[in-house]
Amino acid sequence: MMKKLLTLVLTTVLSVNTAFAEQVQETSGLVVAGGKPITLLGKQVYKGNPAPDFSVVDEGFKRVSLADFKGKTVLISAVPSLDTGVCSIQTKRFNEEVANLPENVVVLTISADLPFAQKRFCSTEGVDALKVLSDSVWHDFGEKYGLVIKDMGLLSRSIFVINGQGNIVYKELVPDISKEPNYDQALAAAKESAELDKAI
């Protein structure tokens, strides 16, 4: 009887693990780090797709979701870690650009850094015009947007612009993690989306 029970438990555990492994998609050949290809975990999304809702946390571990910004254009700047040079430059650049964007544009920076580290960074660097959010708790954003770097748990550098109807109107998955994104194109897409949202 005990042997049968043990066999049943092991079979169930293996089935669950196999099902989980099958659920997590892997994508290779899109991004390099240090000149070497990396594998991204999660489902890739594309321009024209409905933007998947996601849950992240703010500096106080309060849940924040994409749905909280319904009706607004959302520019998402995803970075591997705020404590690195390029990520710091990228975040400070978008923080400066918020003043030049229409009022119905929300700018989010999302990384897998812990909220404590993000709060320290924002305080030290004077980042206060955009929202800095953490994907460290559930990795929900990274998995739903295909950005989790396998065996590292960090997010791949990328930019998304989501319009007020909840559709992705711009995506840049930066092909080399060590490089900055195309700021001009991302900001132009956010401005265009905001104007179209106003006209609807």
C-alpha positions as a Python dict, from the first residue, in 0.01 Angstrom:
ca = {
    (1, 'M'): (0, 0, 0),
    (2, 'M'): (279, 241, 99),
    (3, 'K'): (469, 156, -220),
    (4, 'K'): (164, 233, -433),
    (5, 'L'): (113, 565, -252),
    (6, 'L'): (477, 662, -301),
    (7, 'T'): (457, 574, -669),
    (8, 'L'): (144, 785, -706),
    (9, 'V'): (306, 1084, -533),
    (10, 'L'): (621, 1062, -748),
    (11, 'T'): (417, 1031, -1065),
    (12, 'T'): (212, 1335, -970),
    (13, 'V'): (523, 1545, -890),
    (14, 'L'): (687, 1448, -1219),
    (15, 'S'): (370, 1532, -1410),
    (16, 'V'): (346, 1875, -1248),
    (17, 'N'): (715, 1950, -1315),
    (18, 'T'): (683, 1838, -1676),
    (19, 'A'): (371, 2048, -1725),
    (20, 'F'): (548, 2353, -1576),
    (21, 'A'): (850, 2301, -1801),
    (22, 'E'): (622, 2280, -2104),
    (23, 'Q'): (443, 2601, -2005),
    (24, 'V'): (761, 2812, -1998),
    (25, 'Q'): (856, 2899, -2353),
    (26, 'E'): (1219, 2960, -2445),
    (27, 'T'): (1344, 3191, -2719),
    (28, 'S'): (1701, 3204, -2844),
    (29, 'G'): (1879, 3410, -3108),
    (30, 'L'): (1721, 3747, -3028),
    (31, 'V'): (1961, 3891, -2771),
    (32, 'V'): (2329, 3871, -2682),
    (33, 'A'): (2513, 3955, -2361),
    (34, 'G'): (2890, 3993, -2371),
    (35, 'G'): (2877, 3879, -2732),
    (36, 'K'): (2716, 3548, -2638),
    (37, 'P'): (2356, 3451, -2720),
    (38, 'I'): (2120, 3427, -2425),
    (39, 'T'): (1791, 3242, -2387),
    (40, 'L'): (1479, 3429, -2287),
    (41, 'L'): (1199, 3268, -2090),
    (42, 'G'): (832, 3350, -2137),
    (43, 'K'): (604, 3421, -2429),
    (44, 'Q'): (719, 3679, -2684),
    (45, 'V'): (470, 3958, -2758),
    (46, 'Y'): (464, 4173, -3069),
    (47, 'K'): (350, 4508, -3201),
    (48, 'G'): (-23, 4488, -3266),
    (49, 'N'): (-84, 4230, -2990),
    (50, 'P'): (-308, 4306, -2692),
    (51, 'A'): (-71, 4385, -2404),
    (52, 'P'): (-91, 4115, -2135),
    (53, 'D'): (-187, 4249, -1794),
    (54, 'F'): (81, 4190, -1531),
    (55, 'S'): (151, 4240, -1163),
    (56, 'V'): (464, 4401, -1019),
    (57, 'V'): (530, 4583, -690),
    (58, 'D'): (627, 4935, -593),
    (59, 'E'): (880, 5041, -328),
    (60, 'G'): (638, 4943, -51),
    (61, 'F'): (563, 4600, -204),
    (62, 'K'): (218, 4724, -307),
    (63, 'R'): (83, 4541, -613),
    (64, 'V'): (72, 4750, -931),
    (65, 'S'): (-75, 4622, -1256),
    (66, 'L'): (-99, 4743, -1614),
    (67, 'A'): (-476, 4766, -1566),
    (68, 'D'): (-415, 5050, -1318),
    (69, 'F'): (-326, 5274, -1614),
    (70, 'K'): (-620, 5186, -1837),
    (71, 'G'): (-701, 5458, -2090),
    (72, 'K'): (-350, 5604, -2084),
    (73, 'T'): (-49, 5548, -2306),
    (74, 'V'): (209, 5349, -2110),
    (75, 'L'): (578, 5351, -2197),
    (76, 'I'): (760, 5062, -2028),
    (77, 'S'): (1137, 5070, -1999),
    (78, 'A'): (1261, 4727, -1887),
    (79, 'V'): (1620, 4700, -1761),
    (80, 'P'): (1832, 4415, -1618),
    (81, 'S'): (1948, 4604, -1306),
    (82, 'L'): (1944, 4968, -1199),
    (83, 'D'): (2285, 4920, -1035),
    (84, 'T'): (2458, 4893, -1374),
    (85, 'G'): (2581, 5179, -1590),
    (86, 'V'): (2362, 5145, -1899),
    (87, 'C'): (2046, 5075, -1697),
    (88, 'S'): (2113, 5381, -1484),
    (89, 'I'): (2162, 5600, -1793),
    (90, 'Q'): (1845, 5462, -1953),
    (91, 'T'): (1633, 5521, -1643),
    (92, 'K'): (1762, 5873, -1586),
    (93, 'R'): (1707, 5960, -1953),
    (94, 'F'): (1341, 5854, -1945),
    (95, 'N'): (1299, 6032, -1611),
    (96, 'E'): (1416, 6356, -1779),
    (97, 'E'): (1189, 6299, -2080),
    (98, 'V'): (868, 6268, -1876),
    (99, 'A'): (838, 6650, -1872),
    (100, 'N'): (833, 6652, -2253),
    (101, 'L'): (556, 6394, -2287),
    (102, 'P'): (179, 6455, -2298),
    (103, 'E'): (-2, 6431, -1964),
    (104, 'N'): (-179, 6109, -2063),
    (105, 'V'): (152, 5919, -2091),
    (106, 'V'): (272, 5710, -1797),
    (107, 'V'): (637, 5601, -1791),
    (108, 'L'): (733, 5287, -1601),
    (109, 'T'): (1078, 5143, -1540),
    (110, 'I'): (1063, 4775, -1450),
    (111, 'S'): (1352, 4559, -1330),
    (112, 'A'): (1399, 4248, -1119),
    (113, 'D'): (1583, 4449, -853),
    (114, 'L'): (1436, 4433, -504),
    (115, 'P'): (1218, 4733, -414),
    (116, 'F'): (1470, 4836, -145),
    (117, 'A'): (1745, 4868, -407),
    (118, 'Q'): (1514, 5056, -642),
    (119, 'K'): (1417, 5303, -370),
    (120, 'R'): (1783, 5365, -286),
    (121, 'F'): (1867, 5419, -654),
    (122, 'C'): (1583, 5667, -707),
    (123, 'S'): (1677, 5861, -395),
    (124, 'T'): (2046, 5876, -487),
    (125, 'E'): (1992, 5961, -854),
    (126, 'G'): (1694, 6194, -816),
    (127, 'V'): (1460, 5976, -1021),
    (128, 'D'): (1113, 6101, -929),
    (129, 'A'): (916, 6168, -1249),
    (130, 'L'): (853, 5809, -1355),
    (131, 'K'): (737, 5500, -1166),
    (132, 'V'): (1005, 5242, -1083),
    (133, 'L'): (857, 4898, -1024),
    (134, 'S'): (994, 4557, -929),
    (135, 'D'): (931, 4223, -1102),
    (136, 'S'): (1124, 4040, -829),
    (137, 'V'): (822, 3893, -648),
    (138, 'W'): (633, 3698, -915),
    (139, 'H'): (837, 3754, -1237),
    (140, 'D'): (493, 3804, -1390),
    (141, 'F'): (587, 4087, -1625),
    (142, 'G'): (903, 3914, -1747),
    (143, 'E'): (731, 3585, -1816),
    (144, 'K'): (429, 3738, -1991),
    (145, 'Y'): (649, 3952, -2216),
    (146, 'G'): (920, 3692, -2282),
    (147, 'L'): (1200, 3886, -2110),
    (148, 'V'): (1336, 3665, -1830),
    (149, 'I'): (1702, 3582, -1892),
    (150, 'K'): (1746, 3210, -1833),
    (151, 'D'): (1967, 3117, -1536),
    (152, 'M'): (1990, 3481, -1427),
    (153, 'G'): (1634, 3587, -1347),
    (154, 'L'): (1699, 3938, -1481),
    (155, 'L'): (1495, 4117, -1747),
    (156, 'S'): (1629, 4170, -2095),
    (157, 'R'): (1659, 4535, -2198),
    (158, 'S'): (1348, 4639, -2388),
    (159, 'I'): (1093, 4914, -2451),
    (160, 'F'): (719, 4881, -2500),
    (161, 'V'): (456, 5143, -2575),
    (162, 'I'): (98, 5042, -2500),
    (163, 'N'): (-190, 5260, -2614),
    (164, 'G'): (-501, 5355, -2421),
    (165, 'Q'): (-690, 5061, -2571),
    (166, 'G'): (-436, 4819, -2429),
    (167, 'N'): (-253, 4728, -2750),
    (168, 'I'): (122, 4719, -2806),
    (169, 'V'): (205, 4990, -3059),
    (170, 'Y'): (584, 4981, -3021),
    (171, 'K'): (838, 4722, -2914),
    (172, 'E'): (1217, 4726, -2905),
    (173, 'L'): (1394, 4422, -2771),
    (174, 'V'): (1748, 4561, -2761),
    (175, 'P'): (1960, 4299, -2941),
    (176, 'D'): (2271, 4363, -2728),
    (177, 'I'): (2202, 4401, -2357),
    (178, 'S'): (2505, 4628, -2316),
    (179, 'K'): (2358, 4889, -2556),
    (180, 'E'): (2103, 5160, -2491),
    (181, 'P'): (1762, 5154, -2660),
    (182, 'N'): (1649, 5391, -2934),
    (183, 'Y'): (1512, 5671, -2718),
    (184, 'D'): (1391, 5888, -3005),
    (185, 'Q'): (1179, 5616, -3163),
    (186, 'A'): (1027, 5510, -2830),
    (187, 'L'): (941, 5867, -2729),
    (188, 'A'): (796, 5944, -3073),
    (189, 'A'): (578, 5632, -3049),
    (190, 'A'): (455, 5736, -2703),
    (191, 'K'): (368, 6087, -2823),
    (192, 'E'): (188, 5956, -3131),
    (193, 'S'): (-7, 5705, -2925),
    (194, 'A'): (-108, 5975, -2675),
    (195, 'E'): (-237, 6200, -2951),
    (196, 'L'): (-439, 5919, -3106),
    (197, 'D'): (-579, 5828, -2762),
    (198, 'K'): (-699, 6186, -2720),
    (199, 'A'): (-871, 6177, -3057),
    (200, 'I'): (-1070, 5862, -2972),
}
